[in-house]
Amino acid sequence: MAHRLGLTGDVMLGRLVDEYQQRRPAPAVWGDLEDHLRGLDGLVVNLECCLSARGRQWRRTERAFHFRAEPEWAVPALEAAGVDACALANNHVLDYEEEALLDTLGHLDEGGIAHAGAGENREAAFEPAVVAVGDLDVAVCSLTDNTPEYAAGAESPGTAYVDIDIEDAKTQTAVEDTLARAMAHDPDLLVASLHWGPNMVETPPQSHRDFARWLVDQGVDVVHGHSAHVFQGIEVYQGRPILYDTGDFVDDYAVDPRLRNDRSFLFELAVGEAGTPLELRLLPTEIDDFAVHRASAEAADWSRERVQDLSDPFGTTFEREDESLVVGLEP
């Protein structure tokens, strides 16, 4: 029997999402997808905010946006959706400085939600998360090339920061170390969750393609990309899915009328008993009323056509099953 692991793009619970959530039940942020999310065997998200009522806005360098959510509703919301692990290596986890980052780690720990990609020091930031997905063990490594000033130091909190360059010796050492730590747990499946590249870019640069393939060659089973706020194409390399960017899952961002950053997918990976990826299913989603929902018919058609166009250069083709798209992962 295959296990279903869900992967999402950015989950940003601050600002207007946080404001609206003060007057509606915690699970409302998942719209009509709550039951579907909870029915998965596992769920990994990029948490694009800190969870804290404390801290002050980062002003050490210029920052246009600061994202923070009230943990009293945000943690129960993550629990309600069955979130197993949060990727924290991103450009917003330190928006309210170290105090709020440490609060985020503590609140996730109290909620029994694993996390990777940020920590009280560099050693902790690069530590992978390991979660049970059915009877499989899944390891998650979380890395970012965004916001170098948020990088963890030897004795200071921050993110697992690397340059996305497979020729860079420091990057190779850091990535190989965190992958080795993950593999020491003998996981059935290894996920590399990467917050990489600039916003509103529709196609990955060659450096991302090279890096993603190198990760698979190092033993990674799934490359889970995010950061662009729009989904990008999907590549299948050596039978392993590379999701170059999974877009936005829930937030309060202004919507670009052409790029439609309010539209994306819930990415569901079917994993066999031996931990082998079998197929990837894309369920169209859209953001409305500061919550995520199943996409309308028009939005779903747009997203399905768009992801196929973006994936064509990688030789990836999809089959339509009901409202979803499916790609097989045979090596």
Tab-separated table of C-alpha atoms in Angstrom:
chain	number	residue	atom	x	y	z
A	1	MET	CA	0.000	0.000	0.000
A	2	ALA	CA	1.353	3.410	-0.988
A	3	HIS	CA	1.641	6.251	1.502
A	4	ARG	CA	0.653	9.800	0.551
A	5	LEU	CA	3.023	12.641	1.432
A	6	GLY	CA	1.752	16.183	0.823
A	7	LEU	CA	4.066	19.076	-0.031
A	8	THR	CA	3.022	22.716	-0.246
A	9	GLY	CA	4.493	26.043	-1.175
A	10	ASP	CA	4.608	29.042	1.130
A	11	VAL	CA	2.347	29.028	4.170
A	12	MET	CA	2.365	32.646	5.365
A	13	LEU	CA	0.069	33.088	8.365
A	14	GLY	CA	0.895	36.691	9.295
A	15	ARG	CA	-0.550	40.138	8.558
A	16	LEU	CA	-4.108	39.939	7.181
A	17	VAL	CA	-4.245	36.153	7.513
A	18	ASP	CA	-3.448	36.572	11.194
A	19	GLU	CA	-6.005	39.384	11.513
A	20	TYR	CA	-8.796	37.353	9.923
A	21	GLN	CA	-7.927	34.291	11.977
A	22	GLN	CA	-8.592	36.221	15.174
A	23	ARG	CA	-12.319	36.008	14.412
A	24	ARG	CA	-12.715	32.566	12.827
A	25	PRO	CA	-11.829	29.013	13.869
A	26	ALA	CA	-8.173	28.049	13.549
A	27	PRO	CA	-8.747	25.435	10.780
A	28	ALA	CA	-10.583	28.014	8.620
A	29	VAL	CA	-7.260	28.987	7.032
A	30	TRP	CA	-7.349	25.638	5.178
A	31	GLY	CA	-10.749	26.395	3.627
A	32	ASP	CA	-12.392	23.321	2.102
A	33	LEU	CA	-9.076	21.416	2.088
A	34	GLU	CA	-8.863	20.701	5.831
A	35	ASP	CA	-10.221	17.151	5.666
A	36	HIS	CA	-8.146	16.346	2.595
A	37	LEU	CA	-4.954	17.590	4.234
A	38	ARG	CA	-5.637	15.699	7.438
A	39	GLY	CA	-6.296	12.558	5.418
A	40	LEU	CA	-2.764	12.501	4.031
A	41	ASP	CA	-0.214	10.211	5.658
A	42	GLY	CA	2.237	13.089	5.964
A	43	LEU	CA	2.456	16.816	5.219
A	44	VAL	CA	5.484	19.101	4.808
A	45	VAL	CA	5.089	22.876	4.369
A	46	ASN	CA	7.332	25.898	4.043
A	47	LEU	CA	6.349	28.073	7.020
A	48	GLU	CA	6.926	31.599	5.720
A	49	CYS	CA	6.590	33.484	9.019
A	50	CYS	CA	7.490	33.303	12.676
A	51	LEU	CA	5.052	32.151	15.357
A	52	SER	CA	5.313	34.559	18.245
A	53	ALA	CA	3.652	37.407	20.102
A	54	ARG	CA	7.052	38.847	20.965
A	55	GLY	CA	10.023	40.415	19.241
A	56	ARG	CA	10.515	43.577	17.226
A	57	GLN	CA	10.730	44.064	13.492
A	58	TRP	CA	14.144	43.412	11.978
A	59	ARG	CA	15.778	46.778	11.179
A	60	ARG	CA	19.455	45.844	10.966
A	61	THR	CA	19.133	45.733	7.177
A	62	GLU	CA	16.353	47.042	4.977
A	63	ARG	CA	13.304	44.766	5.009
A	64	ALA	CA	10.075	45.700	3.233
A	65	PHE	CA	7.904	43.016	4.853
A	66	HIS	CA	7.694	41.395	8.271
A	67	PHE	CA	5.544	38.309	8.860
A	68	ARG	CA	4.450	37.061	12.273
A	69	ALA	CA	1.439	34.985	13.352
A	70	GLU	CA	-0.170	34.575	16.752
A	71	PRO	CA	0.822	31.090	17.961
A	72	GLU	CA	-2.417	30.602	19.916
A	73	TRP	CA	-4.291	29.963	16.669
A	74	ALA	CA	-1.452	29.198	14.243
A	75	VAL	CA	-0.143	26.110	16.017
A	76	PRO	CA	-3.647	24.570	16.368
A	77	ALA	CA	-4.215	25.337	12.687
A	78	LEU	CA	-1.047	23.483	11.694
A	79	GLU	CA	-2.087	20.619	13.950
A	80	ALA	CA	-5.597	20.555	12.440
A	81	ALA	CA	-4.150	20.089	8.950
A	82	GLY	CA	-1.852	17.323	10.160
A	83	VAL	CA	1.364	19.208	9.356
A	84	ASP	CA	4.248	16.900	10.261
A	85	ALA	CA	7.211	19.121	9.422
A	86	CYS	CA	7.877	22.779	8.669
A	87	ALA	CA	10.761	23.975	6.532
A	88	LEU	CA	12.075	27.108	8.249
A	89	ALA	CA	15.075	28.021	6.095
A	90	ASN	CA	13.575	31.085	4.452
A	91	ASN	CA	13.700	34.879	4.392
A	92	HIS	CA	11.017	35.565	7.019
A	93	VAL	CA	11.702	33.355	10.024
A	94	LEU	CA	13.830	36.119	11.616
A	95	ASP	CA	11.511	39.001	10.732
A	96	TYR	CA	10.950	39.699	14.440
A	97	GLU	CA	14.526	38.931	15.428
A	98	GLU	CA	15.968	36.106	17.483
A	99	GLU	CA	13.363	36.201	20.245
A	100	ALA	CA	10.534	35.396	17.837
A	101	LEU	CA	12.578	32.736	16.026
A	102	LEU	CA	13.251	30.930	19.289
A	103	ASP	CA	9.552	31.230	20.153
A	104	THR	CA	8.727	29.639	16.794
A	105	LEU	CA	10.951	26.669	17.517
A	106	GLY	CA	9.443	26.270	20.974
A	107	HIS	CA	5.833	26.495	19.804
A	108	LEU	CA	6.391	23.939	17.065
A	109	ASP	CA	8.080	21.610	19.551
A	110	GLU	CA	5.156	21.978	21.967
A	111	GLY	CA	2.756	21.162	19.116
A	112	GLY	CA	4.721	18.057	18.173
A	113	ILE	CA	5.548	19.515	14.748
A	114	ALA	CA	9.039	18.776	13.473
A	115	HIS	CA	11.128	21.496	11.849
A	116	ALA	CA	14.383	21.963	9.987
A	117	GLY	CA	16.300	24.847	8.471
A	118	ALA	CA	16.566	27.222	11.439
A	119	GLY	CA	17.903	26.877	14.947
A	120	GLU	CA	19.586	28.458	17.922
A	121	ASN	CA	22.939	28.122	16.146
A	122	ARG	CA	24.400	26.895	12.863
A	123	GLU	CA	24.685	23.299	14.048
A	124	ALA	CA	20.991	23.207	14.980
A	125	ALA	CA	19.891	25.060	11.827
A	126	PHE	CA	21.372	22.374	9.577
A	127	GLU	CA	19.896	19.495	11.592
A	128	PRO	CA	17.339	17.535	9.529
A	129	ALA	CA	13.857	16.672	10.741
A	130	VAL	CA	12.708	13.056	10.764
A	131	VAL	CA	8.995	12.205	10.805
A	132	ALA	CA	6.863	9.086	10.457
A	133	VAL	CA	4.668	8.897	7.368
A	134	GLY	CA	2.605	5.804	7.891
A	135	ASP	CA	5.214	3.161	8.603
A	136	LEU	CA	7.892	5.034	6.656
A	137	ASP	CA	10.549	7.330	8.098
A	138	VAL	CA	10.954	10.569	6.142
A	139	ALA	CA	13.904	12.912	6.639
A	140	VAL	CA	13.601	16.592	5.680
A	141	CYS	CA	16.579	18.888	5.112
A	142	SER	CA	15.777	22.595	4.760
A	143	LEU	CA	18.140	25.106	3.107
A	144	THR	CA	17.956	28.653	1.719
A	145	ASP	CA	19.986	31.074	-0.362
A	146	ASN	CA	17.750	34.006	0.632
A	147	THR	CA	18.681	36.787	3.058
A	148	PRO	CA	22.275	36.009	4.079
A	149	GLU	CA	21.934	38.297	7.101
A	150	TYR	CA	19.526	35.716	8.572
A	151	ALA	CA	22.140	32.957	8.427
A	152	ALA	CA	22.802	31.176	11.722
A	153	GLY	CA	26.228	31.624	13.260
A	154	ALA	CA	28.319	29.340	15.410
A	155	GLU	CA	26.616	30.786	18.499
A	156	SER	CA	23.731	32.810	17.070
A	157	PRO	CA	20.222	31.827	15.900
A	158	GLY	CA	19.302	31.839	12.252
A	159	THR	CA	18.794	29.857	9.084
A	160	ALA	CA	20.614	27.095	7.208
A	161	TYR	CA	22.044	29.380	4.544
A	162	VAL	CA	24.022	28.189	1.498
A	163	ASP	CA	24.937	29.516	-1.921
A	164	ILE	CA	23.201	27.550	-4.669
A	165	ASP	CA	26.418	26.627	-6.446
A	166	ILE	CA	27.605	23.034	-6.735
A	167	GLU	CA	31.112	24.270	-7.496
A	168	ASP	CA	31.346	26.147	-4.199
A	169	ALA	CA	33.367	24.135	-1.673
A	170	LYS	CA	31.590	25.632	1.365
A	171	THR	CA	28.208	24.760	-0.123
A	172	GLN	CA	29.279	21.224	-0.921
A	173	THR	CA	30.574	20.684	2.602
A	174	ALA	CA	27.458	22.132	4.267
A	175	VAL	CA	25.009	20.207	2.093
A	176	GLU	CA	26.888	16.933	2.241
A	177	ASP	CA	27.044	17.259	6.028
A	178	THR	CA	23.300	17.837	6.479
A	179	LEU	CA	22.488	15.021	4.042
A	180	ALA	CA	24.833	12.698	5.927
A	181	ARG	CA	23.091	13.586	9.176
A	182	ALA	CA	19.755	12.764	7.566
A	183	MET	CA	21.007	9.477	6.160
A	184	ALA	CA	22.358	8.489	9.570
A	185	HIS	CA	18.680	8.018	10.549
A	186	ASP	CA	18.348	5.476	7.707
A	187	PRO	CA	15.192	7.146	6.341
A	188	ASP	CA	12.985	5.506	3.761
A	189	LEU	CA	12.613	8.844	1.940
A	190	LEU	CA	14.821	11.964	1.917
A	191	VAL	CA	13.330	15.383	1.101
A	192	ALA	CA	15.431	18.470	0.365
A	193	SER	CA	13.287	21.578	0.912
A	194	LEU	CA	14.875	24.631	-0.708
A	195	HIS	CA	13.831	28.272	-0.397
A	196	TRP	CA	15.812	29.577	-3.340
A	197	GLY	CA	15.888	32.274	-5.954
A	198	PRO	CA	14.015	35.552	-6.474
A	199	ASN	CA	10.299	36.306	-6.444
A	200	MET	CA	7.915	36.087	-9.403
A	201	VAL	CA	10.228	34.108	-11.679
A	202	GLU	CA	8.508	31.467	-13.829
A	203	THR	CA	11.435	29.229	-14.757
A	204	PRO	CA	14.399	27.976	-12.732
A	205	PRO	CA	17.898	29.124	-13.672
A	206	GLN	CA	20.457	26.600	-14.811
A	207	SER	CA	22.152	26.802	-11.400
A	208	HIS	CA	18.973	25.468	-9.755
A	209	ARG	CA	18.685	22.670	-12.305
A	210	ASP	CA	22.286	21.647	-11.745
A	211	PHE	CA	21.909	21.850	-7.968
A	212	ALA	CA	18.680	19.829	-7.912
A	213	ARG	CA	20.125	17.045	-10.040
A	214	TRP	CA	23.254	17.001	-7.882
A	215	LEU	CA	21.049	16.570	-4.803
A	216	VAL	CA	19.346	13.564	-6.394
A	217	ASP	CA	22.743	12.141	-7.246
A	218	GLN	CA	23.638	12.541	-3.553
A	219	GLY	CA	20.632	10.441	-2.519
A	220	VAL	CA	17.767	12.944	-2.236
A	221	ASP	CA	14.405	11.460	-3.246
A	222	VAL	CA	12.346	14.664	-3.548
A	223	VAL	CA	13.431	18.243	-4.244
A	224	HIS	CA	10.816	20.583	-2.747
A	225	GLY	CA	11.437	24.107	-4.031
A	226	HIS	CA	9.756	27.371	-3.053
A	227	SER	CA	10.416	31.138	-2.924
A	228	ALA	CA	9.213	32.472	-6.301
A	229	HIS	CA	5.548	32.830	-5.167
A	230	VAL	CA	4.557	31.167	-8.453
A	231	PHE	CA	4.819	27.499	-9.340
A	232	GLN	CA	7.447	26.414	-11.826
A	233	GLY	CA	7.879	23.322	-13.974
A	234	ILE	CA	8.431	19.794	-12.701
A	235	GLU	CA	11.283	17.547	-13.747
A	236	VAL	CA	11.622	13.810	-13.155
A	237	TYR	CA	15.295	12.904	-12.820
A	238	GLN	CA	16.398	9.337	-12.110
A	239	GLY	CA	12.791	8.589	-11.140
A	240	ARG	CA	12.837	11.367	-8.509
A	241	PRO	CA	10.572	14.448	-8.711
A	242	ILE	CA	12.121	17.897	-8.752
A	243	LEU	CA	9.529	20.527	-7.848
A	244	TYR	CA	11.466	23.638	-8.784
A	245	ASP	CA	8.915	25.884	-7.113
A	246	THR	CA	5.633	24.993	-5.437
A	247	GLY	CA	4.340	28.574	-5.346
A	248	ASP	CA	2.089	29.986	-2.619
A	249	PHE	CA	-0.355	27.883	-0.618
A	250	VAL	CA	-1.866	30.509	1.695
A	251	ASP	CA	-1.016	34.173	2.279
A	252	ASP	CA	-2.335	37.733	1.930
A	253	TYR	CA	-0.176	38.874	-0.988
A	254	ALA	CA	-1.270	41.161	-3.820
A	255	VAL	CA	-2.072	39.084	-6.897
A	256	ASP	CA	-0.246	39.603	-10.170
A	257	PRO	CA	-2.947	39.364	-12.883
A	258	ARG	CA	-0.642	37.538	-15.307
A	259	LEU	CA	1.459	35.329	-13.016
A	260	ARG	CA	-1.463	34.509	-10.693
A	261	ASN	CA	0.495	33.898	-7.520
A	262	ASP	CA	-2.811	33.026	-5.831
A	263	ARG	CA	-2.920	29.745	-7.780
A	264	SER	CA	-0.885	26.621	-7.187
A	265	PHE	CA	-1.293	22.975	-6.176
A	266	LEU	CA	-1.209	20.587	-3.291
A	267	PHE	CA	1.579	18.265	-4.400
A	268	GLU	CA	0.896	14.671	-3.293
A	269	LEU	CA	3.641	12.091	-3.568
A	270	ALA	CA	2.678	8.418	-3.513
A	271	VAL	CA	5.480	6.447	-1.841
A	272	GLY	CA	5.802	2.662	-1.971
A	273	GLU	CA	6.526	0.369	0.960
A	274	ALA	CA	10.264	0.495	0.263
A	275	GLY	CA	10.255	4.290	0.196
A	276	THR	CA	10.271	4.478	-3.604
A	277	PRO	CA	8.389	7.432	-5.143
A	278	LEU	CA	5.661	5.998	-7.357
A	279	GLU	CA	3.698	8.960	-8.680
A	280	LEU	CA	3.113	12.658	-8.138
A	281	ARG	CA	-0.401	14.083	-8.070
A	282	LEU	CA	-1.160	17.806	-8.413
A	283	LEU	CA	-4.444	19.053	-6.925
A	284	PRO	CA	-5.169	22.640	-8.072
A	285	THR	CA	-5.614	25.205	-5.281
A	286	GLU	CA	-6.245	28.923	-5.009
A	287	ILE	CA	-6.146	31.526	-2.261
A	288	ASP	CA	-9.322	33.440	-1.440
A	289	ASP	CA	-10.466	35.273	1.683
A	290	PHE	CA	-6.997	34.721	3.197
A	291	ALA	CA	-7.444	30.939	3.104
A	292	VAL	CA	-6.603	28.129	0.689
A	293	HIS	CA	-9.331	26.325	-1.269
A	294	ARG	CA	-9.763	23.834	-4.064
A	295	ALA	CA	-9.406	25.837	-7.250
A	296	SER	CA	-12.457	26.948	-9.187
A	297	ALA	CA	-12.959	25.284	-12.563
A	298	GLU	CA	-11.468	28.271	-14.408
A	299	ALA	CA	-8.478	28.552	-12.072
A	300	ALA	CA	-7.855	24.802	-12.179
A	301	ASP	CA	-7.868	24.768	-15.985
A	302	TRP	CA	-5.392	27.665	-16.028
A	303	SER	CA	-3.043	26.005	-13.537
A	304	ARG	CA	-3.129	22.600	-15.239
A	305	GLU	CA	-2.326	24.128	-18.622
A	306	ARG	CA	0.349	26.361	-17.154
A	307	VAL	CA	2.228	23.647	-15.265
A	308	GLN	CA	2.224	21.440	-18.359
A	309	ASP	CA	3.692	24.265	-20.454
A	310	LEU	CA	6.353	24.955	-17.824
A	311	SER	CA	7.195	21.251	-17.499
A	312	ASP	CA	7.430	20.523	-21.237
A	313	PRO	CA	11.103	21.619	-21.443
A	314	PHE	CA	11.913	18.900	-18.890
A	315	GLY	CA	10.103	16.232	-20.909
A	316	THR	CA	7.481	15.826	-18.173
A	317	THR	CA	3.958	14.847	-19.213
A	318	PHE	CA	0.852	14.481	-17.083
A	319	GLU	CA	-2.314	12.429	-17.136
A	320	ARG	CA	-5.603	13.976	-16.062
A	321	GLU	CA	-7.485	12.196	-13.271
A	322	ASP	CA	-10.612	14.049	-12.167
A	323	GLU	CA	-9.443	17.523	-11.131
A	324	SER	CA	-5.813	16.485	-10.606
A	325	LEU	CA	-2.799	15.946	-12.821
A	326	VAL	CA	-0.661	12.846	-12.304
A	327	VAL	CA	2.875	12.034	-13.404
A	328	GLY	CA	4.412	8.598	-13.027
A	329	LEU	CA	7.906	8.309	-11.551
A	330	GLU	CA	9.301	5.203	-13.183
A	331	PRO	CA	13.116	5.522	-13.463
